[in-house]
Amino acid sequence: GRTPSDALEYRLDHALALYKTGRSRRIIVTGGGEGRYAEALVMADWLVDRGVPREALIIDNESSTTRESGANVSALMLKNKLKSALVVSQWFHVARCRLVLEQSGVNHTLAAPCGGNTLRREPFFIAREMLGLPAYALRIDELRG
């Protein structure tokens, strides 16, 4: 829908804080979906509603996987002459996000895990990362496409 999940709102809160304290001049939001319900568009609206100028946002609403997000964000960074990234996600997912960015040519990333309460499905997400991180490191995920 048009309302971020708790997990997504924790990420957005952290990205907003990094922006407002001057740690970041731009925010790239990524995530696909249907029409105006693309995750990146919901994220952009949320940030704009909290004072981030739309021109400070870069939007990728074509990605449906972490791998696609990494490739698309890398291309957007190159296009916008951005050389480094603070990578915001939950603590258990930020390593895989950084990995795909680095595999896509972004050589300077820094983990910026968000806070927030423990997520109800966090054990599932951790288990997924335990499988996903090595699969992405070996690029096994690319074999299915």
PDB file of C-alpha atoms in Angstrom:
ATOM      1  CA  GLY A   1       0.000   0.000   0.000  1.00  0.00           C
ATOM      2  CA  ARG A   2       0.963   3.615   0.498  1.00  0.00           C
ATOM      3  CA  THR A   3       2.124   3.184   4.096  1.00  0.00           C
ATOM      4  CA  PRO A   4       5.676   1.939   4.796  1.00  0.00           C
ATOM      5  CA  SER A   5       6.029  -1.208   6.890  1.00  0.00           C
ATOM      6  CA  ASP A   6       7.753  -0.887  10.269  1.00  0.00           C
ATOM      7  CA  ALA A   7      11.003  -2.172   8.741  1.00  0.00           C
ATOM      8  CA  LEU A   8      10.838   0.312   5.878  1.00  0.00           C
ATOM      9  CA  GLU A   9       9.965   3.182   8.207  1.00  0.00           C
ATOM     10  CA  TYR A  10      13.028   2.402  10.360  1.00  0.00           C
ATOM     11  CA  ARG A  11      15.171   2.663   7.207  1.00  0.00           C
ATOM     12  CA  LEU A  12      13.490   5.892   6.161  1.00  0.00           C
ATOM     13  CA  ASP A  13      13.880   7.441   9.634  1.00  0.00           C
ATOM     14  CA  HIS A  14      17.599   6.688   9.534  1.00  0.00           C
ATOM     15  CA  ALA A  15      18.073   7.987   5.980  1.00  0.00           C
ATOM     16  CA  LEU A  16      16.191  11.148   6.974  1.00  0.00           C
ATOM     17  CA  ALA A  17      18.434  11.647  10.018  1.00  0.00           C
ATOM     18  CA  LEU A  18      21.568  11.180   7.889  1.00  0.00           C
ATOM     19  CA  TYR A  19      20.241  13.735   5.427  1.00  0.00           C
ATOM     20  CA  LYS A  20      19.193  16.284   8.062  1.00  0.00           C
ATOM     21  CA  THR A  21      22.569  16.085   9.841  1.00  0.00           C
ATOM     22  CA  GLY A  22      24.407  16.670   6.568  1.00  0.00           C
ATOM     23  CA  ARG A  23      25.943  13.194   6.322  1.00  0.00           C
ATOM     24  CA  SER A  24      24.230  12.795   2.951  1.00  0.00           C
ATOM     25  CA  ARG A  25      23.279  15.334   0.296  1.00  0.00           C
ATOM     26  CA  ARG A  26      21.225  12.896  -1.784  1.00  0.00           C
ATOM     27  CA  ILE A  27      19.032   9.908  -0.980  1.00  0.00           C
ATOM     28  CA  ILE A  28      18.519   7.062  -3.428  1.00  0.00           C
ATOM     29  CA  VAL A  29      15.341   5.065  -2.824  1.00  0.00           C
ATOM     30  CA  THR A  30      14.911   1.727  -4.525  1.00  0.00           C
ATOM     31  CA  GLY A  31      12.141  -0.815  -4.913  1.00  0.00           C
ATOM     32  CA  GLY A  32       9.616  -1.718  -7.542  1.00  0.00           C
ATOM     33  CA  GLY A  33       5.943  -2.497  -7.489  1.00  0.00           C
ATOM     34  CA  GLU A  34       2.770  -1.568  -9.290  1.00  0.00           C
ATOM     35  CA  GLY A  35       2.007   1.986 -10.436  1.00  0.00           C
ATOM     36  CA  ARG A  36       2.011   4.525  -7.607  1.00  0.00           C
ATOM     37  CA  TYR A  37       2.517   1.683  -5.151  1.00  0.00           C
ATOM     38  CA  ALA A  38       6.133   1.078  -6.146  1.00  0.00           C
ATOM     39  CA  GLU A  39       8.108   0.920  -2.922  1.00  0.00           C
ATOM     40  CA  ALA A  40      10.551   3.623  -4.074  1.00  0.00           C
ATOM     41  CA  LEU A  41       7.690   6.027  -4.795  1.00  0.00           C
ATOM     42  CA  VAL A  42       6.154   5.411  -1.369  1.00  0.00           C
ATOM     43  CA  MET A  43       9.575   6.048   0.172  1.00  0.00           C
ATOM     44  CA  ALA A  44      10.063   9.253  -1.813  1.00  0.00           C
ATOM     45  CA  ASP A  45       6.651  10.596  -0.771  1.00  0.00           C
ATOM     46  CA  TRP A  46       7.378   9.762   2.886  1.00  0.00           C
ATOM     47  CA  LEU A  47      10.687  11.648   2.753  1.00  0.00           C
ATOM     48  CA  VAL A  48       9.204  14.660   0.956  1.00  0.00           C
ATOM     49  CA  ASP A  49       6.406  14.806   3.557  1.00  0.00           C
ATOM     50  CA  ARG A  50       9.150  15.153   6.194  1.00  0.00           C
ATOM     51  CA  GLY A  51      11.020  17.972   4.510  1.00  0.00           C
ATOM     52  CA  VAL A  52      13.431  16.384   2.045  1.00  0.00           C
ATOM     53  CA  PRO A  53      13.327  18.332  -1.230  1.00  0.00           C
ATOM     54  CA  ARG A  54      12.279  16.139  -4.145  1.00  0.00           C
ATOM     55  CA  GLU A  55      15.396  17.245  -6.058  1.00  0.00           C
ATOM     56  CA  ALA A  56      17.535  15.623  -3.317  1.00  0.00           C
ATOM     57  CA  LEU A  57      15.975  12.243  -4.146  1.00  0.00           C
ATOM     58  CA  ILE A  58      17.011   9.766  -6.801  1.00  0.00           C
ATOM     59  CA  ILE A  59      14.365   7.133  -7.489  1.00  0.00           C
ATOM     60  CA  ASP A  60      14.774   3.572  -8.764  1.00  0.00           C
ATOM     61  CA  ASN A  61      11.341   1.997  -8.982  1.00  0.00           C
ATOM     62  CA  GLU A  62      12.380  -0.806 -11.360  1.00  0.00           C
ATOM     63  CA  SER A  63      14.131  -3.141  -8.907  1.00  0.00           C
ATOM     64  CA  SER A  64      12.478  -6.235  -7.528  1.00  0.00           C
ATOM     65  CA  THR A  65      15.526  -7.911  -5.934  1.00  0.00           C
ATOM     66  CA  THR A  66      18.558  -6.808  -3.979  1.00  0.00           C
ATOM     67  CA  ARG A  67      20.710  -7.728  -6.994  1.00  0.00           C
ATOM     68  CA  GLU A  68      18.634  -5.472  -9.306  1.00  0.00           C
ATOM     69  CA  SER A  69      18.734  -2.661  -6.751  1.00  0.00           C
ATOM     70  CA  GLY A  70      22.527  -2.852  -6.618  1.00  0.00           C
ATOM     71  CA  ALA A  71      22.893  -2.684 -10.392  1.00  0.00           C
ATOM     72  CA  ASN A  72      20.330   0.106 -10.783  1.00  0.00           C
ATOM     73  CA  VAL A  73      21.696   2.175  -7.905  1.00  0.00           C
ATOM     74  CA  SER A  74      25.226   1.800  -9.258  1.00  0.00           C
ATOM     75  CA  ALA A  75      24.081   3.103 -12.660  1.00  0.00           C
ATOM     76  CA  LEU A  76      22.206   5.997 -11.018  1.00  0.00           C
ATOM     77  CA  MET A  77      25.245   6.889  -8.947  1.00  0.00           C
ATOM     78  CA  LEU A  78      27.434   6.957 -12.043  1.00  0.00           C
ATOM     79  CA  LYS A  79      24.889   9.091 -13.903  1.00  0.00           C
ATOM     80  CA  ASN A  80      24.715  11.545 -10.980  1.00  0.00           C
ATOM     81  CA  LYS A  81      28.498  11.525 -10.393  1.00  0.00           C
ATOM     82  CA  LEU A  82      28.183  10.044  -6.903  1.00  0.00           C
ATOM     83  CA  LYS A  83      31.263   8.117  -5.779  1.00  0.00           C
ATOM     84  CA  SER A  84      30.335   6.754  -2.348  1.00  0.00           C
ATOM     85  CA  ALA A  85      27.278   5.522  -0.506  1.00  0.00           C
ATOM     86  CA  LEU A  86      26.010   5.198   3.027  1.00  0.00           C
ATOM     87  CA  VAL A  87      24.010   1.981   2.786  1.00  0.00           C
ATOM     88  CA  VAL A  88      20.893   2.062   4.952  1.00  0.00           C
ATOM     89  CA  SER A  89      19.019  -1.131   5.746  1.00  0.00           C
ATOM     90  CA  GLN A  90      18.388  -3.427   8.704  1.00  0.00           C
ATOM     91  CA  TRP A  91      21.558  -4.743  10.368  1.00  0.00           C
ATOM     92  CA  PHE A  92      21.026  -8.222   8.960  1.00  0.00           C
ATOM     93  CA  HIS A  93      20.596  -7.020   5.344  1.00  0.00           C
ATOM     94  CA  VAL A  94      23.117  -4.205   4.995  1.00  0.00           C
ATOM     95  CA  ALA A  95      26.054  -6.529   4.195  1.00  0.00           C
ATOM     96  CA  ARG A  96      24.291  -8.007   1.154  1.00  0.00           C
ATOM     97  CA  CYS A  97      23.283  -4.524  -0.022  1.00  0.00           C
ATOM     98  CA  ARG A  98      26.902  -3.374   0.161  1.00  0.00           C
ATOM     99  CA  LEU A  99      28.083  -6.513  -1.599  1.00  0.00           C
ATOM    100  CA  VAL A 100      25.839  -6.006  -4.638  1.00  0.00           C
ATOM    101  CA  LEU A 101      26.842  -2.352  -4.879  1.00  0.00           C
ATOM    102  CA  GLU A 102      30.499  -3.300  -4.809  1.00  0.00           C
ATOM    103  CA  GLN A 103      29.914  -6.070  -7.378  1.00  0.00           C
ATOM    104  CA  SER A 104      28.223  -3.422  -9.554  1.00  0.00           C
ATOM    105  CA  GLY A 105      31.176  -1.034  -9.370  1.00  0.00           C
ATOM    106  CA  VAL A 106      30.530   1.171  -6.327  1.00  0.00           C
ATOM    107  CA  ASN A 107      33.876   0.907  -4.559  1.00  0.00           C
ATOM    108  CA  HIS A 108      33.197   3.146  -1.577  1.00  0.00           C
ATOM    109  CA  THR A 109      30.326   2.034   0.642  1.00  0.00           C
ATOM    110  CA  LEU A 110      29.791   2.355   4.345  1.00  0.00           C
ATOM    111  CA  ALA A 111      27.267   0.385   6.370  1.00  0.00           C
ATOM    112  CA  ALA A 112      24.656   2.588   8.029  1.00  0.00           C
ATOM    113  CA  PRO A 113      22.283   0.089   9.631  1.00  0.00           C
ATOM    114  CA  CYS A 114      19.066   1.541  10.955  1.00  0.00           C
ATOM    115  CA  GLY A 115      17.716   1.090  14.429  1.00  0.00           C
ATOM    116  CA  GLY A 116      14.195   0.316  15.424  1.00  0.00           C
ATOM    117  CA  ASN A 117      12.472  -2.422  17.337  1.00  0.00           C
ATOM    118  CA  THR A 118      13.070  -6.084  16.654  1.00  0.00           C
ATOM    119  CA  LEU A 119      10.878  -7.117  13.750  1.00  0.00           C
ATOM    120  CA  ARG A 120       8.281  -9.844  14.229  1.00  0.00           C
ATOM    121  CA  ARG A 121       9.711 -11.782  11.257  1.00  0.00           C
ATOM    122  CA  GLU A 122      13.359 -11.029  12.065  1.00  0.00           C
ATOM    123  CA  PRO A 123      14.346 -14.710  12.609  1.00  0.00           C
ATOM    124  CA  PHE A 124      13.086 -15.468   9.069  1.00  0.00           C
ATOM    125  CA  PHE A 125      14.966 -12.477   7.639  1.00  0.00           C
ATOM    126  CA  ILE A 126      18.185 -13.511   9.394  1.00  0.00           C
ATOM    127  CA  ALA A 127      17.872 -17.059   8.045  1.00  0.00           C
ATOM    128  CA  ARG A 128      17.280 -15.655   4.544  1.00  0.00           C
ATOM    129  CA  GLU A 129      20.446 -13.555   4.819  1.00  0.00           C
ATOM    130  CA  MET A 130      22.452 -16.553   6.022  1.00  0.00           C
ATOM    131  CA  LEU A 131      21.617 -18.178   2.684  1.00  0.00           C
ATOM    132  CA  GLY A 132      21.430 -15.037   0.561  1.00  0.00           C
ATOM    133  CA  LEU A 133      24.777 -13.484   1.402  1.00  0.00           C
ATOM    134  CA  PRO A 134      26.915 -16.455   0.291  1.00  0.00           C
ATOM    135  CA  ALA A 135      24.668 -17.037  -2.736  1.00  0.00           C
ATOM    136  CA  TYR A 136      25.123 -13.408  -3.789  1.00  0.00           C
ATOM    137  CA  ALA A 137      28.855 -13.487  -3.056  1.00  0.00           C
ATOM    138  CA  LEU A 138      29.184 -16.472  -5.420  1.00  0.00           C
ATOM    139  CA  ARG A 139      26.587 -14.960  -7.793  1.00  0.00           C
ATOM    140  CA  ILE A 140      24.525 -18.153  -7.616  1.00  0.00           C
ATOM    141  CA  ASP A 141      21.364 -16.013  -7.617  1.00  0.00           C
ATOM    142  CA  GLU A 142      22.167 -14.952 -11.211  1.00  0.00           C
ATOM    143  CA  LEU A 143      21.883 -18.530 -12.457  1.00  0.00           C
ATOM    144  CA  ARG A 144      18.098 -18.590 -12.026  1.00  0.00           C
ATOM    145  CA  GLY A 145      17.510 -15.698 -14.482  1.00  0.00           C
TER     146      GLY A 145
END
